[in-house]
CSV table of C-alpha atoms in Angstrom, one decimal:
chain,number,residue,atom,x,y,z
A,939,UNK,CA,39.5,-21.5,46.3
A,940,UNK,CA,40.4,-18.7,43.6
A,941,UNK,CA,39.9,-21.7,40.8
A,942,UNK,CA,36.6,-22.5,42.1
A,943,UNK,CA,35.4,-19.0,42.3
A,944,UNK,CA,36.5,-17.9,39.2
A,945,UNK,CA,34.6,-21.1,37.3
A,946,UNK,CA,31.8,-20.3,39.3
A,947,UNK,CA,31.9,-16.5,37.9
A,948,UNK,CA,32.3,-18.1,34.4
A,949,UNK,CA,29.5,-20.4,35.1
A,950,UNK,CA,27.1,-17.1,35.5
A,951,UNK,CA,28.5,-15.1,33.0
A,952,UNK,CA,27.0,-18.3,30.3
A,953,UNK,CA,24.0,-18.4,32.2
A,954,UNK,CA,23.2,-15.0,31.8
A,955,UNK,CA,24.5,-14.7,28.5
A,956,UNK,CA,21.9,-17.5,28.1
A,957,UNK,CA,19.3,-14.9,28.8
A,958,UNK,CA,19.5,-12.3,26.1
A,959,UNK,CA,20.7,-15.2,23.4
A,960,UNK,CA,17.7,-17.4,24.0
A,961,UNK,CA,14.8,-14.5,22.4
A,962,UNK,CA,18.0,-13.7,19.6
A,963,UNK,CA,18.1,-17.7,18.9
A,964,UNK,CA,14.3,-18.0,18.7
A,965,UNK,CA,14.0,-15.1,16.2
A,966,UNK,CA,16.3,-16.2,13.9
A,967,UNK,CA,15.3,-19.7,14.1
A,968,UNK,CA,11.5,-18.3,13.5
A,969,UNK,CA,12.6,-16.5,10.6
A,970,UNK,CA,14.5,-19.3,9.0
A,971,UNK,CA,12.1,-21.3,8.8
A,972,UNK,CA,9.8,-19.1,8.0
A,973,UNK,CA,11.8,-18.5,5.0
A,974,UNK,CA,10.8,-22.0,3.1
A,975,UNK,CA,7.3,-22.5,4.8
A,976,UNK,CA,4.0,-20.5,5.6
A,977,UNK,CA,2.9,-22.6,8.8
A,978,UNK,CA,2.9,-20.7,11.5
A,979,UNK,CA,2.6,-23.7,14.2
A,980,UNK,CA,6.0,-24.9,12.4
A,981,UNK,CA,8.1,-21.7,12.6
A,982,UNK,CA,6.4,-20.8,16.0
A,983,UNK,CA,8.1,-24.2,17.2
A,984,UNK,CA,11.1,-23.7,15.3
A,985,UNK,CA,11.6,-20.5,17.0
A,986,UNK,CA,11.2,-22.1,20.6
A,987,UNK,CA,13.5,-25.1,19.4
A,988,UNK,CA,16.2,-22.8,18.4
A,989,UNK,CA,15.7,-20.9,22.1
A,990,UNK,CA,15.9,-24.5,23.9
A,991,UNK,CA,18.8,-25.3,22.3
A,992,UNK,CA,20.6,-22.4,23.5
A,993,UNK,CA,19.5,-22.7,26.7
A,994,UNK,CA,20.1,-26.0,27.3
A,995,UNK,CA,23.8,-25.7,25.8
A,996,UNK,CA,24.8,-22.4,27.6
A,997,UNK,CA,23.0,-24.0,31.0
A,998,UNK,CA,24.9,-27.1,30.4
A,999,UNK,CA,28.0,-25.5,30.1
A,1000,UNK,CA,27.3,-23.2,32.7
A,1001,UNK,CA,26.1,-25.3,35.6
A,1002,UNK,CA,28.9,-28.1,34.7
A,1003,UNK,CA,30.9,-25.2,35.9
A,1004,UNK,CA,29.2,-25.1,39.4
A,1005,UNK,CA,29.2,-28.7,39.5
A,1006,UNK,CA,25.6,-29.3,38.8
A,1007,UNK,CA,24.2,-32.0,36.8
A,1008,UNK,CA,22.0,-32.0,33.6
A,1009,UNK,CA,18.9,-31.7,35.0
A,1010,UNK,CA,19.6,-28.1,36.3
A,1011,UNK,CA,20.1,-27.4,32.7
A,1012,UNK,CA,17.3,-29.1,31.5
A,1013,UNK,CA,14.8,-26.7,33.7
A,1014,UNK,CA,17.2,-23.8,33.1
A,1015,UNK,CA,16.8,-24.4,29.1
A,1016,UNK,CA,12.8,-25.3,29.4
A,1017,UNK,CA,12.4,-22.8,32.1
A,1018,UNK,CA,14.0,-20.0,29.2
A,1019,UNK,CA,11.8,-21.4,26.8
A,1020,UNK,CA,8.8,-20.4,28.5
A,1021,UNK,CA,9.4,-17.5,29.2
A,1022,UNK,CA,10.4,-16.7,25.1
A,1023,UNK,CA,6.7,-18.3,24.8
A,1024,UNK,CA,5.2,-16.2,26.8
A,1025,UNK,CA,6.5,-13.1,25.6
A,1026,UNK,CA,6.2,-14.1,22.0
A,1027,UNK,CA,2.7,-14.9,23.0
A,1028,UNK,CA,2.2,-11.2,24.7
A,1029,UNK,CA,3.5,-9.8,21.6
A,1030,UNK,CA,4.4,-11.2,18.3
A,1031,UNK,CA,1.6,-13.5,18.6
A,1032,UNK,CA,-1.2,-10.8,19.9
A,1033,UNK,CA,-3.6,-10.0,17.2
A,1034,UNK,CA,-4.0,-6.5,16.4
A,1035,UNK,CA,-7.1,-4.6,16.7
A,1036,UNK,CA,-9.4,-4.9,13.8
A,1037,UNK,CA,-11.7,-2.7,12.1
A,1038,UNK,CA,-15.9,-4.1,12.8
A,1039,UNK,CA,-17.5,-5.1,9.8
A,1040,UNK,CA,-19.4,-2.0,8.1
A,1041,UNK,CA,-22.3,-2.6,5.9
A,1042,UNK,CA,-21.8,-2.1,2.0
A,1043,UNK,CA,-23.2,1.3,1.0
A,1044,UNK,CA,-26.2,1.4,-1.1
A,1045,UNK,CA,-25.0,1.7,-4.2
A,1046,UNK,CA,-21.9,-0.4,-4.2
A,1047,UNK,CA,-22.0,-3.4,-7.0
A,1048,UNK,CA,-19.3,-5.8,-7.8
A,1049,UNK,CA,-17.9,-7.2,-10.9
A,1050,UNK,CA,-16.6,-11.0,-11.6
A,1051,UNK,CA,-13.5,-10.1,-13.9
A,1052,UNK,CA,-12.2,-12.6,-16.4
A,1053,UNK,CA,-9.2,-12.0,-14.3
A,1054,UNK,CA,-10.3,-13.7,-11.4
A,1055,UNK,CA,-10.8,-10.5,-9.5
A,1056,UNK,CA,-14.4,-9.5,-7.5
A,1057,UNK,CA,-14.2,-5.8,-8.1
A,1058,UNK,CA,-16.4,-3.2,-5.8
A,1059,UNK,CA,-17.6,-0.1,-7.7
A,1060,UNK,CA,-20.1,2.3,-7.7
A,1061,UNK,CA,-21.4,4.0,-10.8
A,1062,UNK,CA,-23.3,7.4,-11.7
A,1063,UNK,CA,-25.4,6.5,-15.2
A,1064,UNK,CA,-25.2,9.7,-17.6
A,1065,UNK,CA,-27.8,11.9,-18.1
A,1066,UNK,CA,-29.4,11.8,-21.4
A,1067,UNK,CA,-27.7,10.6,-24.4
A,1068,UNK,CA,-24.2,9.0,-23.5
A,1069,UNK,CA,-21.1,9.1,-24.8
A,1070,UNK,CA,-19.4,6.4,-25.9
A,1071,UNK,CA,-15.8,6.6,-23.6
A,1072,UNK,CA,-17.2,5.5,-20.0
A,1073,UNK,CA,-14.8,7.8,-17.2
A,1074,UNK,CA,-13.1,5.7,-15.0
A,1075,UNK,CA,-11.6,7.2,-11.7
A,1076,UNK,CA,-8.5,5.6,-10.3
A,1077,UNK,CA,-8.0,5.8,-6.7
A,1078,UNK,CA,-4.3,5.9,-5.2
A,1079,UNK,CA,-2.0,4.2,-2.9
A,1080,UNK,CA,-1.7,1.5,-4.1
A,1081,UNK,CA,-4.4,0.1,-1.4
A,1082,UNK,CA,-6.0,3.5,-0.4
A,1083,UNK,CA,-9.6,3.6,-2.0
A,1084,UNK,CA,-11.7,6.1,-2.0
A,1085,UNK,CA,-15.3,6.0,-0.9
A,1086,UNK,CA,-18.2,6.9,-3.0
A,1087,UNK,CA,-18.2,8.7,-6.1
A,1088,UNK,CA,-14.9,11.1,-6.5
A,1089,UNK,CA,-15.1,15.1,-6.9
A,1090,UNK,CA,-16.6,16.0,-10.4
A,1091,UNK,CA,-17.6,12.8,-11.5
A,1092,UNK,CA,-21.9,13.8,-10.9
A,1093,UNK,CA,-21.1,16.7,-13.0
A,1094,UNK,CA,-19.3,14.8,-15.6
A,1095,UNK,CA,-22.4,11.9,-15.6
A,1096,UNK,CA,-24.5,15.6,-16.2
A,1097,UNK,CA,-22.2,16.2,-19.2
A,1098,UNK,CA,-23.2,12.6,-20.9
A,1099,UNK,CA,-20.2,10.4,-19.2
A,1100,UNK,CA,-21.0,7.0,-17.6
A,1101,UNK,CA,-19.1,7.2,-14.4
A,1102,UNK,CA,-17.3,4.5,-12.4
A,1103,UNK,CA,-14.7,4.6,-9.4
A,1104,UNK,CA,-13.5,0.8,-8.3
A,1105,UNK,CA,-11.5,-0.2,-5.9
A,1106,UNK,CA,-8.2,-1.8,-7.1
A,1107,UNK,CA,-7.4,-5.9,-6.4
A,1108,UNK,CA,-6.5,-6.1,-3.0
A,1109,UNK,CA,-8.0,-3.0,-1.5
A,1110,UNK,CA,-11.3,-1.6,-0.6
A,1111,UNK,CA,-14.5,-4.1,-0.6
A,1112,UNK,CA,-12.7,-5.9,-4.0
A,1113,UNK,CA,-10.8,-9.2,-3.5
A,1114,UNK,CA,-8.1,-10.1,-1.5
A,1115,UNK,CA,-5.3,-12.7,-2.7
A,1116,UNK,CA,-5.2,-15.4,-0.9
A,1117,UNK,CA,-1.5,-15.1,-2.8
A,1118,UNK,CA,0.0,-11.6,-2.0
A,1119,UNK,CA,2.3,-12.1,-4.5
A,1120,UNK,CA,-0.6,-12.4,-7.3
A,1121,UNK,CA,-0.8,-7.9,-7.0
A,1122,UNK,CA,1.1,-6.8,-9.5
A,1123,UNK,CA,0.7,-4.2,-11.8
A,1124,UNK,CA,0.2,-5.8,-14.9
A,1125,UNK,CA,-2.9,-7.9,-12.9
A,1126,UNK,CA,-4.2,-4.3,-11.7
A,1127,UNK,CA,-3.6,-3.3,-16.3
A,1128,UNK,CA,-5.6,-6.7,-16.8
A,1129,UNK,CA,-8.5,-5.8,-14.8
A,1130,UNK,CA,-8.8,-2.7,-16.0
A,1131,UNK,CA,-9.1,-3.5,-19.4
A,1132,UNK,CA,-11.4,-6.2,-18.5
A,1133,UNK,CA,-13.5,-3.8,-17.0
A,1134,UNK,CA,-13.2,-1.6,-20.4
A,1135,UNK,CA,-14.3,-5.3,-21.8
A,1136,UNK,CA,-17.5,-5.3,-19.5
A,1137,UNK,CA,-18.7,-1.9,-20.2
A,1138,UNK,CA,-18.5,-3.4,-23.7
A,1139,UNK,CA,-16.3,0.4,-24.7
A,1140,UNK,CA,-13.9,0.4,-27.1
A,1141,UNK,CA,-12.5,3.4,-25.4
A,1142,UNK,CA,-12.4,4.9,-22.2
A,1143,UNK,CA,-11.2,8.0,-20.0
A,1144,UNK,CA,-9.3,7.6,-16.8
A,1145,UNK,CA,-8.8,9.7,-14.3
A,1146,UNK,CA,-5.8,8.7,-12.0
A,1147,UNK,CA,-5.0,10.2,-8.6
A,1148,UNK,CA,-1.1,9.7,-7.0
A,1149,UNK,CA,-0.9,6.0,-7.6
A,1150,UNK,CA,-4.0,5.9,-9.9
A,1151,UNK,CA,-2.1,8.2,-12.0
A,1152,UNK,CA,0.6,6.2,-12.4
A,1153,UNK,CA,-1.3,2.9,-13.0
A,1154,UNK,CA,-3.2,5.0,-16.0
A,1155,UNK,CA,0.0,5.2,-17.5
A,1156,UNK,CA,0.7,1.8,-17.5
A,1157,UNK,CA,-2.4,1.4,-19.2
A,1158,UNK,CA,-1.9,4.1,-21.5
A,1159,UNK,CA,1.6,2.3,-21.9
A,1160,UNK,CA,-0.1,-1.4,-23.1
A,1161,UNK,CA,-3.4,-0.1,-24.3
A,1162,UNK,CA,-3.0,3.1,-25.9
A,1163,UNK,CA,-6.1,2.6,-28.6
A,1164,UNK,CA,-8.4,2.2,-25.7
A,1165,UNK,CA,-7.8,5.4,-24.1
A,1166,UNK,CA,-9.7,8.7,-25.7
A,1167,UNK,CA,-8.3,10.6,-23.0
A,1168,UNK,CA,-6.3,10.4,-19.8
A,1169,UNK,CA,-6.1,12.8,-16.7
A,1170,UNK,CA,-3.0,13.0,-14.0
A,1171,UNK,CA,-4.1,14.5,-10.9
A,1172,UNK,CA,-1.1,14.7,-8.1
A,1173,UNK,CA,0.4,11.7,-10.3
A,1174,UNK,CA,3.1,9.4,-9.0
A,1175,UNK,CA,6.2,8.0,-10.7
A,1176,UNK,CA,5.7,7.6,-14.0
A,1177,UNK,CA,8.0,4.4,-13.6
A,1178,UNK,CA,8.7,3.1,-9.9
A,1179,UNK,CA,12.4,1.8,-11.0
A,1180,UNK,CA,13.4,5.3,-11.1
A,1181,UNK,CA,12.3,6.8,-7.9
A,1182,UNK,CA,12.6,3.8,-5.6
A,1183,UNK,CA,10.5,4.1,-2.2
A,1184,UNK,CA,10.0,7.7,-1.1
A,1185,UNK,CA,12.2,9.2,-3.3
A,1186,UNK,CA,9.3,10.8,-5.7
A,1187,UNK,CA,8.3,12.6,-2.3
A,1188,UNK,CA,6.4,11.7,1.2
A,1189,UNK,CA,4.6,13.6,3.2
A,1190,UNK,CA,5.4,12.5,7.1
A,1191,UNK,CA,7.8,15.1,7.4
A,1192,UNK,CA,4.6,17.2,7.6
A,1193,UNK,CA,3.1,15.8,10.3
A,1194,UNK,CA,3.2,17.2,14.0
A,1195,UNK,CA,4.9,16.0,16.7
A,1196,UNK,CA,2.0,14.5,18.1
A,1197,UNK,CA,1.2,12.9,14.7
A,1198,UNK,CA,4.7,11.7,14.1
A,1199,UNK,CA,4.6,9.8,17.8
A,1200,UNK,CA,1.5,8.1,16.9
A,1201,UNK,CA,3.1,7.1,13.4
A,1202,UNK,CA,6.2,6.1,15.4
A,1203,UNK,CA,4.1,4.0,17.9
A,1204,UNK,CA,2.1,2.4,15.1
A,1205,UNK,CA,5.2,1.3,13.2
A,1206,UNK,CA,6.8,-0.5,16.4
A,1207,UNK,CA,4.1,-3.1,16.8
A,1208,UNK,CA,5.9,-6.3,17.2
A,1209,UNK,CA,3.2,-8.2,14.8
A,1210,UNK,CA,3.7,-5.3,12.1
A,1211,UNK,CA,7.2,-5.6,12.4
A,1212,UNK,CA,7.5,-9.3,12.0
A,1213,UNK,CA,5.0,-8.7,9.1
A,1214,UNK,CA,7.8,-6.4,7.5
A,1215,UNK,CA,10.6,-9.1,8.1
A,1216,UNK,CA,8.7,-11.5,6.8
A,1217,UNK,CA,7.7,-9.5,3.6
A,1218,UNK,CA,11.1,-9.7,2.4
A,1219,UNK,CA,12.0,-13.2,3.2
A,1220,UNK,CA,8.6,-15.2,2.2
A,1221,UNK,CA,5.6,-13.0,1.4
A,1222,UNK,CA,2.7,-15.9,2.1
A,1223,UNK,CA,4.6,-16.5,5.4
A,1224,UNK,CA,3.7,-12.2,6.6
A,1225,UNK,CA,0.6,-13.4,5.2
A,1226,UNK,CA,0.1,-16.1,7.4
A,1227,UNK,CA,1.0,-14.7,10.0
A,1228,UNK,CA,-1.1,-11.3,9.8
A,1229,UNK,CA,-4.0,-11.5,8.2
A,1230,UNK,CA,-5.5,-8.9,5.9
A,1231,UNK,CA,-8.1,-7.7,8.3
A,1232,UNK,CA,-5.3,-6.7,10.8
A,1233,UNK,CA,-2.9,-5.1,8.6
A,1234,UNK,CA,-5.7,-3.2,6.8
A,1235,UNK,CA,-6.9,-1.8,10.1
A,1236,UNK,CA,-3.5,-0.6,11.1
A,1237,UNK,CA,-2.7,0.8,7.6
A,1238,UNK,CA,-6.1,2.7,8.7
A,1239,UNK,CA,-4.9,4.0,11.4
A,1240,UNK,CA,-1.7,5.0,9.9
A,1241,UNK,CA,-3.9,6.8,6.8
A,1242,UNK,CA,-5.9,8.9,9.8
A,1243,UNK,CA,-2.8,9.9,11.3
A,1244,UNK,CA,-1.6,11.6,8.2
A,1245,UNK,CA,-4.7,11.9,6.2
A,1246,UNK,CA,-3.8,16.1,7.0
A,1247,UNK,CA,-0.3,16.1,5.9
A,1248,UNK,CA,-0.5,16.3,2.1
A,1249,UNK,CA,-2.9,19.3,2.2
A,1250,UNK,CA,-1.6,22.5,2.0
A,1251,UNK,CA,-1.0,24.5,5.5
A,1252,UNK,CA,-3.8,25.7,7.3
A,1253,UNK,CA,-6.4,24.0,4.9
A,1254,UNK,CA,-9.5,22.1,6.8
A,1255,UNK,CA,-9.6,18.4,8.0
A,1256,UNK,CA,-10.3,15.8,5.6
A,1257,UNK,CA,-13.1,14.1,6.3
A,1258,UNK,CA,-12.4,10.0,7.2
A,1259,UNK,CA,-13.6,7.3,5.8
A,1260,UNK,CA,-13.9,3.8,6.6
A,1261,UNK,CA,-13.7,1.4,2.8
A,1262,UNK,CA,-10.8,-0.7,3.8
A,1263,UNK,CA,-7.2,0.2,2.9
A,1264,UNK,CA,-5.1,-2.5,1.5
A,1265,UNK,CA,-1.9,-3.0,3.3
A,1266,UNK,CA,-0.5,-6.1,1.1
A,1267,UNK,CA,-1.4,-4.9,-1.8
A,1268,UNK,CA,0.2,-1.7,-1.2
A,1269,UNK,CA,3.1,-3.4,-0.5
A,1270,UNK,CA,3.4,-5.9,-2.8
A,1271,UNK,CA,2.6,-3.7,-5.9
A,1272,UNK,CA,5.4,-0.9,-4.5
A,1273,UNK,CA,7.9,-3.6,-5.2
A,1274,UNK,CA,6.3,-4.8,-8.1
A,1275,UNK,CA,6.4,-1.2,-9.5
A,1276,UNK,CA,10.1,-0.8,-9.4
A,1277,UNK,CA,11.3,-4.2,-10.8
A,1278,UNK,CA,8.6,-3.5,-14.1
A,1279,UNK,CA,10.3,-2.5,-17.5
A,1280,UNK,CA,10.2,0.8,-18.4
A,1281,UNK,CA,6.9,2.5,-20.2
A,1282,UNK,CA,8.3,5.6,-20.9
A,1283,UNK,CA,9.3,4.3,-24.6
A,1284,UNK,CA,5.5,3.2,-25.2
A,1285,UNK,CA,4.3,6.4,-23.9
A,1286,UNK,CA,6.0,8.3,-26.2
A,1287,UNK,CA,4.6,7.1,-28.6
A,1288,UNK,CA,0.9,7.1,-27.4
A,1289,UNK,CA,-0.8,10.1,-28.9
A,1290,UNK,CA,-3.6,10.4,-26.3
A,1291,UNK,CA,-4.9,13.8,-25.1
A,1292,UNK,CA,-3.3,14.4,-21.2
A,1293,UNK,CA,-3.9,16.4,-18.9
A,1294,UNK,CA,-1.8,16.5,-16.3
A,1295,UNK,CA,-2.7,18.6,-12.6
A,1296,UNK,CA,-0.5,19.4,-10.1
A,1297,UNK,CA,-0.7,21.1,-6.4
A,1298,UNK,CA,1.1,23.4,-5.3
A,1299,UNK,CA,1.3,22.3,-2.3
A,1300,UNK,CA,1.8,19.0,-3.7
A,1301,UNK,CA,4.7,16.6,-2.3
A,1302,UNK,CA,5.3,15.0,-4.7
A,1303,UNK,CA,8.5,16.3,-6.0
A,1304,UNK,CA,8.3,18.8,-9.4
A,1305,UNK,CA,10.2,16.8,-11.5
A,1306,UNK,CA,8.6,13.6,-10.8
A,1307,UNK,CA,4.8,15.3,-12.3
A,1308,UNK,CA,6.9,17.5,-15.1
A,1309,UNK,CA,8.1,14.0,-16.8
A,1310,UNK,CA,4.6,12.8,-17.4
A,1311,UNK,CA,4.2,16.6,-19.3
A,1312,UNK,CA,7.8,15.7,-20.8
A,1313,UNK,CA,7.0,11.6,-22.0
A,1314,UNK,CA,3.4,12.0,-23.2
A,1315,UNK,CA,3.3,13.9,-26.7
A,1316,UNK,CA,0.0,14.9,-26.5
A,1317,UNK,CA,0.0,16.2,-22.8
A,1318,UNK,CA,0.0,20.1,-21.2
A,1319,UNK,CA,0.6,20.3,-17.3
A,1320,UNK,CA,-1.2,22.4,-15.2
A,1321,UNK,CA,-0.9,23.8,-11.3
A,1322,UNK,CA,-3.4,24.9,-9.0
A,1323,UNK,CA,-2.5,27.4,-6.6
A,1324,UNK,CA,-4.2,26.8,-3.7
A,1325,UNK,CA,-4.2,23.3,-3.4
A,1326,UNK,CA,-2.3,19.7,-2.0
A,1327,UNK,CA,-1.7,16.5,-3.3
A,1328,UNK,CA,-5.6,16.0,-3.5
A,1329,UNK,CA,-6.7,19.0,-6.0
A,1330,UNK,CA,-9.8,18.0,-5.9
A,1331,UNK,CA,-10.0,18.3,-2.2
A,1332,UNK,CA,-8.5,21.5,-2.0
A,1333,UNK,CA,-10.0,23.9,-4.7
A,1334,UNK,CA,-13.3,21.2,-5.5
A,1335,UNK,CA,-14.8,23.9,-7.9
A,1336,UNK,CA,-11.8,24.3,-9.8
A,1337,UNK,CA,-11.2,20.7,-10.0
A,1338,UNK,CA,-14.2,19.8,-11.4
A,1339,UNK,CA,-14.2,23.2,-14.3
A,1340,UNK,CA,-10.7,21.6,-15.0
A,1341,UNK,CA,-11.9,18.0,-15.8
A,1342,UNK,CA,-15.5,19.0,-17.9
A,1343,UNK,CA,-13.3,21.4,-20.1
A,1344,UNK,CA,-10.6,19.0,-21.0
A,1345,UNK,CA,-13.2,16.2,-21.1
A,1346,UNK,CA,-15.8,18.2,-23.1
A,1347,UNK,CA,-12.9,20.0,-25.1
A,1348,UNK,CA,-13.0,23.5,-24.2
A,1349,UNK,CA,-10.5,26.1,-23.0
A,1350,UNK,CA,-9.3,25.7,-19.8
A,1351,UNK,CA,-10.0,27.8,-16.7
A,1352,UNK,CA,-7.4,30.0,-15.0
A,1353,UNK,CA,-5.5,27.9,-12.1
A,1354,UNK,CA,-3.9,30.8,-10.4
A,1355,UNK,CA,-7.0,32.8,-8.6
């Protein structure tokens, strides 16, 4: 009697085990597989092979033990496996909210690179005679776009410039690889001197923002000759190997409880999560998996619940706005960024006017904006009191007298009122 019971007992414990093993089983056999192929129907059904398979060989075992036949264990196992379907269907498989189509802005044209790339950009002709060097905004991120023509760039078409802001491969209304692992930064240097190329300008000034500051220096870095002159504004790492991640500085610590629950909630999304997996063990399997117009949205929502946090305290909303972010891209090139060679011995050598502008406020670490000052020879770095990671959102006037004088080669305004 004590013998039976006690196989009985045993019998249970495997069939319960059975339970929690069979999701573990399919996730590890849906990420295998997903590992050395981008179909999703063939790691969906590895996934829900791997789940059978433990059901049915826990179930055998454990109804043998009761003394039932195979058959129990055969509904036990495919009874297990629908359920792992339907919850995988109720999650990992539930498309994300996307964002509706909005209508291109007057305004907005494109350009067919040599590159391959379909760029959107818009473009503020100079008034009267222009100069030769075209300005060229670069926006940050990677994979956050601006919308519209940036802060001081209508004053600096008044001034002669041609003006143009783009947004970078992979983000915005520009092209999106149908390869994510095609956005890299020397394919975001290519297009940019391609653009150079289609303005027909032998040189041209760019004006970077956080990430956009560090892709001008990798430009500066291969194309030194094309650049007349080059501003930093809030820059990032100068070279992504040496401040991995968020070590060059973050800004969620900033954000209030309410914001940081939202951010928290946003980050556990089954889908997003499995996109994350997947990122690091086959890129065009995340891909496949979650599409662009998905992650873009969320990586929207994520940019409106901290859009706040890199301002300084008590400073006004910024206003939203809805060009698309780019969530591949962003990740793609992060990686990309650290694994590049180092620029730093090119840039030293690149005698190109900088100006480089930092926040206050700015959280992006000191040290990280003092080495661009410290690398580029011909380079002077200034801070504006008042002001966040986007100067130009902060103290707008100020930003705008800073980039005519250095543009047009006069003294500099005082920073600290």
């Amino acid at each position: 009697m004590a013998h039976t019971l006690s196989r009985r007992i045993f019998g249970g414990a495997l069939l319960l085990l059975a339970l929690p093993l069979a999701p573990v089983a399919a996730a590890a056999g849906f990420l295998v597989t997903a590992s050395v192929t981008t179909s999703v129907p063939v790691f969906a059904l590895a996934g829900l092979a791997s789940s059978a398979l433990v059901g049915w060989l826990l179930g055998r075992a454990g109804f043998a033990l009761f003394g039932a036949g195979r058959r129990a264990a055969v509904l036990f196992a495919g009874g297990l496996t629908v359920a792992v379907a339907v919850l995988a269907a109720a999650t990992l498989f539930r498309p994300m909210p996307t964002s509706a189509a909005v209508p291109v802005p007057p305004g907005v044209g494109f350009w067919k690179l040599p590159t391959g790339s379909r760029i959107a950009y818009v473009h503020v002709p100079a008034v009267g005679m222009a100069r030769p060097t075209p300005v060229i905004f670069l926006h940050g991120g990677p994979g956050t776009p601006a919308e519209g023509i940036p802060a001081g760039g209508r004053e600096l078409a008044a001034d002669g410039f041609e003006v143009y802001s783009y947004d970078q491969l992979g983000a915005g209304r520009s092209t999106r690889l149908r390869d994510i692992t095609g956005y890299t930064v020397a394919r975001q240097v290519a297009d940019l001197d391609a653009i150079r190329r289609t303005l027909g300008a032998d040189r041209i000034v760019i004006v970077g923002q956080s990430w956009g500051g560090s892709l001008a220096a990798q430009y500066l870095a291969a194309h030194s000759r094309h650049v007349a002159k080059a501003v930093f504004t809030s820059p990032g790492a100068l070279w992504g190997h040496k401040y991995p991640g968020s070590t060059a500085g973050e800004p969620w610590s900033r954000l209030t409880p309410a914001q940081q629950a939202r951010l928290e909630k946003l980050n556990s999304t089954p889908r997003m999560l499995a996109a994350s997996l997947l990122l690091d063990v086959n890129p065009g399997a995340a891909h496949a998996l979650v599409g662009d117009r998905e992650v873009d949205h969320w990586m929207h929502e994520v940019a409106l619940t901290g859009k706040d946090s890199a301002s300084c305290q008590g400073a006004p909303p910024a206003a939203a706005h809805h060009n698309p972010q780019g969530f591949y891209s962003n990740q793609i090139l992060r990686e990309d960024f650290e694994r590049i060679p180092d620029p730093r011995p090119n840039l030293r050598a690149a005698h190109v006017p900088s100006l480089v502008l930092r926040g206050e406020c700015d959280f992006i670490k000191p040290a990280v904006t003092d080495e661009y000052r410290r690398t580029l020879p011909d380079s002077q770095l200034v801070t504006v009191k008042g002001a966040g990671h986007a100067i130009s959102r902060g103290r707008p006037r100020l930003y705008t007298a800073l980039l005519r004088a250095f543009l047009l080669g006069r003294p500099l305004p005082a920073t600290t009122a």
